[in-house]
Amino acid sequence: MAAKTQRKGHAATATPGNRVSAGPRTSQARRKQGDSGATSVAQVRLRPDELADLHQVMRTLQLGSLSEALREGLRLLSREAAEVAASQEIRDFYDGAQAPTPEGVRPATEDELAAADETEW
């Protein structure tokens, strides 16, 4: 007789002497995106205000689980890190000099740069 163990978010079954097994925990859409099927478990400790923010984000973006929300956050962090690395490569290439502007585009003035720095998103 199989003992049933239930965890929030999925059900798993175990038999004496055997490992707990669970059905696929990856959505069909995620598998189609090139997921190799190998996953790892990571834990994160969140303060109550961070968890409340995460739940609000999940509702706003219609994300179905904490894992989905955290994976989306990691994708955004990866994209931002790639942009930062590309910016550094450009600075390194021009060795501190101003990168050329495309033909027909005039460089920003000091006032325009200052206004951009003061802009809040």
PDB file of C-alpha atoms in Angstrom:
ATOM      1  CA  MET A   1       0.000   0.000   0.000  1.00  0.00           C
ATOM      2  CA  ALA A   2       1.420   3.375  -0.993  1.00  0.00           C
ATOM      3  CA  ALA A   3       1.620   6.124   1.596  1.00  0.00           C
ATOM      4  CA  LYS A   4       0.639   9.519   0.296  1.00  0.00           C
ATOM      5  CA  THR A   5       2.553  12.622   1.157  1.00  0.00           C
ATOM      6  CA  GLN A   6       1.071  15.960   0.211  1.00  0.00           C
ATOM      7  CA  ARG A   7       2.995  19.193  -0.082  1.00  0.00           C
ATOM      8  CA  LYS A   8       1.585  22.521  -1.042  1.00  0.00           C
ATOM      9  CA  GLY A   9       1.642  22.816  -4.811  1.00  0.00           C
ATOM     10  CA  HIS A  10       1.930  19.129  -5.730  1.00  0.00           C
ATOM     11  CA  ALA A  11       1.201  15.624  -4.522  1.00  0.00           C
ATOM     12  CA  ALA A  12       3.771  12.860  -4.287  1.00  0.00           C
ATOM     13  CA  THR A  13       3.518   9.170  -3.511  1.00  0.00           C
ATOM     14  CA  ALA A  14       6.035   6.944  -1.773  1.00  0.00           C
ATOM     15  CA  THR A  15       6.326   3.243  -1.130  1.00  0.00           C
ATOM     16  CA  PRO A  16       8.328   1.817   1.771  1.00  0.00           C
ATOM     17  CA  GLY A  17      12.004   1.664   0.860  1.00  0.00           C
ATOM     18  CA  ASN A  18      11.581   3.728  -2.318  1.00  0.00           C
ATOM     19  CA  ARG A  19      12.208   7.375  -3.058  1.00  0.00           C
ATOM     20  CA  VAL A  20       9.358   9.849  -3.173  1.00  0.00           C
ATOM     21  CA  SER A  21       8.375  10.456  -6.764  1.00  0.00           C
ATOM     22  CA  ALA A  22       6.323  13.253  -8.182  1.00  0.00           C
ATOM     23  CA  GLY A  23       4.861  13.990 -11.567  1.00  0.00           C
ATOM     24  CA  PRO A  24       6.502  16.530 -13.844  1.00  0.00           C
ATOM     25  CA  ARG A  25       6.749  19.867 -12.074  1.00  0.00           C
ATOM     26  CA  THR A  26       7.596  21.865 -15.172  1.00  0.00           C
ATOM     27  CA  SER A  27       4.836  23.370 -17.278  1.00  0.00           C
ATOM     28  CA  GLN A  28       4.432  22.382 -20.929  1.00  0.00           C
ATOM     29  CA  ALA A  29       5.262  25.939 -22.004  1.00  0.00           C
ATOM     30  CA  ARG A  30       8.520  25.906 -20.032  1.00  0.00           C
ATOM     31  CA  ARG A  31       9.577  22.540 -21.508  1.00  0.00           C
ATOM     32  CA  LYS A  32       8.991  23.922 -25.012  1.00  0.00           C
ATOM     33  CA  GLN A  33      11.412  26.762 -24.243  1.00  0.00           C
ATOM     34  CA  GLY A  34      14.335  24.351 -24.315  1.00  0.00           C
ATOM     35  CA  ASP A  35      14.343  23.196 -20.701  1.00  0.00           C
ATOM     36  CA  SER A  36      16.557  20.124 -20.467  1.00  0.00           C
ATOM     37  CA  GLY A  37      14.359  18.610 -17.777  1.00  0.00           C
ATOM     38  CA  ALA A  38      17.044  18.801 -15.095  1.00  0.00           C
ATOM     39  CA  THR A  39      16.044  21.104 -12.274  1.00  0.00           C
ATOM     40  CA  SER A  40      17.530  22.203  -8.973  1.00  0.00           C
ATOM     41  CA  VAL A  41      15.866  23.383  -5.817  1.00  0.00           C
ATOM     42  CA  ALA A  42      16.900  26.716  -4.345  1.00  0.00           C
ATOM     43  CA  GLN A  43      15.623  28.351  -1.201  1.00  0.00           C
ATOM     44  CA  VAL A  44      15.197  32.019  -0.510  1.00  0.00           C
ATOM     45  CA  ARG A  45      14.383  33.713   2.761  1.00  0.00           C
ATOM     46  CA  LEU A  46      12.014  36.662   2.327  1.00  0.00           C
ATOM     47  CA  ARG A  47      10.889  39.288   4.793  1.00  0.00           C
ATOM     48  CA  PRO A  48       7.116  39.693   5.122  1.00  0.00           C
ATOM     49  CA  ASP A  49       7.144  42.910   3.069  1.00  0.00           C
ATOM     50  CA  GLU A  50       9.137  41.234   0.281  1.00  0.00           C
ATOM     51  CA  LEU A  51       6.730  38.302   0.215  1.00  0.00           C
ATOM     52  CA  ALA A  52       3.759  40.695   0.061  1.00  0.00           C
ATOM     53  CA  ASP A  53       5.433  42.504  -2.863  1.00  0.00           C
ATOM     54  CA  LEU A  54       6.050  39.171  -4.590  1.00  0.00           C
ATOM     55  CA  HIS A  55       2.399  38.154  -4.201  1.00  0.00           C
ATOM     56  CA  GLN A  56       1.308  41.520  -5.640  1.00  0.00           C
ATOM     57  CA  VAL A  57       3.606  41.000  -8.620  1.00  0.00           C
ATOM     58  CA  MET A  58       2.181  37.509  -9.102  1.00  0.00           C
ATOM     59  CA  ARG A  59      -1.364  38.879  -9.186  1.00  0.00           C
ATOM     60  CA  THR A  60      -0.449  41.734 -11.521  1.00  0.00           C
ATOM     61  CA  LEU A  61       1.475  39.546 -13.976  1.00  0.00           C
ATOM     62  CA  GLN A  62      -0.863  36.568 -13.521  1.00  0.00           C
ATOM     63  CA  LEU A  63       1.953  34.238 -12.493  1.00  0.00           C
ATOM     64  CA  GLY A  64       0.712  30.915 -11.144  1.00  0.00           C
ATOM     65  CA  SER A  65       3.332  30.099  -8.527  1.00  0.00           C
ATOM     66  CA  LEU A  66       6.146  31.499  -6.440  1.00  0.00           C
ATOM     67  CA  SER A  67       8.579  29.451  -8.515  1.00  0.00           C
ATOM     68  CA  GLU A  68       7.277  30.979 -11.734  1.00  0.00           C
ATOM     69  CA  ALA A  69       7.581  34.479 -10.263  1.00  0.00           C
ATOM     70  CA  LEU A  70      11.120  33.862  -9.024  1.00  0.00           C
ATOM     71  CA  ARG A  71      12.186  32.342 -12.363  1.00  0.00           C
ATOM     72  CA  GLU A  72      10.832  35.436 -14.136  1.00  0.00           C
ATOM     73  CA  GLY A  73      12.812  37.619 -11.741  1.00  0.00           C
ATOM     74  CA  LEU A  74      15.962  35.639 -12.484  1.00  0.00           C
ATOM     75  CA  ARG A  75      15.388  36.013 -16.237  1.00  0.00           C
ATOM     76  CA  LEU A  76      15.147  39.796 -15.772  1.00  0.00           C
ATOM     77  CA  LEU A  77      18.305  39.845 -13.638  1.00  0.00           C
ATOM     78  CA  SER A  78      20.149  37.830 -16.290  1.00  0.00           C
ATOM     79  CA  ARG A  79      19.043  40.262 -18.983  1.00  0.00           C
ATOM     80  CA  GLU A  80      20.152  43.246 -16.882  1.00  0.00           C
ATOM     81  CA  ALA A  81      23.523  41.609 -16.169  1.00  0.00           C
ATOM     82  CA  ALA A  82      24.027  41.022 -19.911  1.00  0.00           C
ATOM     83  CA  GLU A  83      23.260  44.692 -20.594  1.00  0.00           C
ATOM     84  CA  VAL A  84      25.715  45.817 -17.901  1.00  0.00           C
ATOM     85  CA  ALA A  85      28.393  43.518 -19.364  1.00  0.00           C
ATOM     86  CA  ALA A  86      27.743  44.867 -22.878  1.00  0.00           C
ATOM     87  CA  SER A  87      28.013  48.446 -21.596  1.00  0.00           C
ATOM     88  CA  GLN A  88      31.339  47.628 -19.971  1.00  0.00           C
ATOM     89  CA  GLU A  89      32.606  46.032 -23.195  1.00  0.00           C
ATOM     90  CA  ILE A  90      31.723  49.216 -25.104  1.00  0.00           C
ATOM     91  CA  ARG A  91      33.493  51.395 -22.504  1.00  0.00           C
ATOM     92  CA  ASP A  92      36.526  49.102 -22.625  1.00  0.00           C
ATOM     93  CA  PHE A  93      36.564  49.156 -26.444  1.00  0.00           C
ATOM     94  CA  TYR A  94      36.543  52.964 -26.576  1.00  0.00           C
ATOM     95  CA  ASP A  95      39.010  53.136 -23.675  1.00  0.00           C
ATOM     96  CA  GLY A  96      37.156  55.932 -21.880  1.00  0.00           C
ATOM     97  CA  ALA A  97      36.590  58.056 -24.999  1.00  0.00           C
ATOM     98  CA  GLN A  98      33.107  59.067 -26.083  1.00  0.00           C
ATOM     99  CA  ALA A  99      31.543  56.450 -28.361  1.00  0.00           C
ATOM    100  CA  PRO A 100      30.696  57.921 -31.762  1.00  0.00           C
ATOM    101  CA  THR A 101      27.089  58.821 -32.451  1.00  0.00           C
ATOM    102  CA  PRO A 102      25.315  57.598 -35.574  1.00  0.00           C
ATOM    103  CA  GLU A 103      25.381  59.916 -38.562  1.00  0.00           C
ATOM    104  CA  GLY A 104      22.799  62.678 -38.186  1.00  0.00           C
ATOM    105  CA  VAL A 105      22.509  62.325 -34.395  1.00  0.00           C
ATOM    106  CA  ARG A 106      23.963  65.102 -32.326  1.00  0.00           C
ATOM    107  CA  PRO A 107      25.539  64.339 -28.929  1.00  0.00           C
ATOM    108  CA  ALA A 108      23.464  65.116 -25.826  1.00  0.00           C
ATOM    109  CA  THR A 109      24.152  68.426 -24.109  1.00  0.00           C
ATOM    110  CA  GLU A 110      25.117  68.655 -20.442  1.00  0.00           C
ATOM    111  CA  ASP A 111      21.604  69.998 -19.669  1.00  0.00           C
ATOM    112  CA  GLU A 112      19.984  67.031 -21.448  1.00  0.00           C
ATOM    113  CA  LEU A 113      22.182  64.579 -19.564  1.00  0.00           C
ATOM    114  CA  ALA A 114      21.390  66.273 -16.249  1.00  0.00           C
ATOM    115  CA  ALA A 115      17.659  66.153 -17.017  1.00  0.00           C
ATOM    116  CA  ALA A 116      17.929  62.456 -17.843  1.00  0.00           C
ATOM    117  CA  ASP A 117      19.726  61.811 -14.542  1.00  0.00           C
ATOM    118  CA  GLU A 118      16.888  63.495 -12.645  1.00  0.00           C
ATOM    119  CA  THR A 119      14.172  61.440 -14.359  1.00  0.00           C
ATOM    120  CA  GLU A 120      12.404  58.991 -12.046  1.00  0.00           C
ATOM    121  CA  TRP A 121      10.730  55.871 -13.386  1.00  0.00           C
TER     122      TRP A 121
END
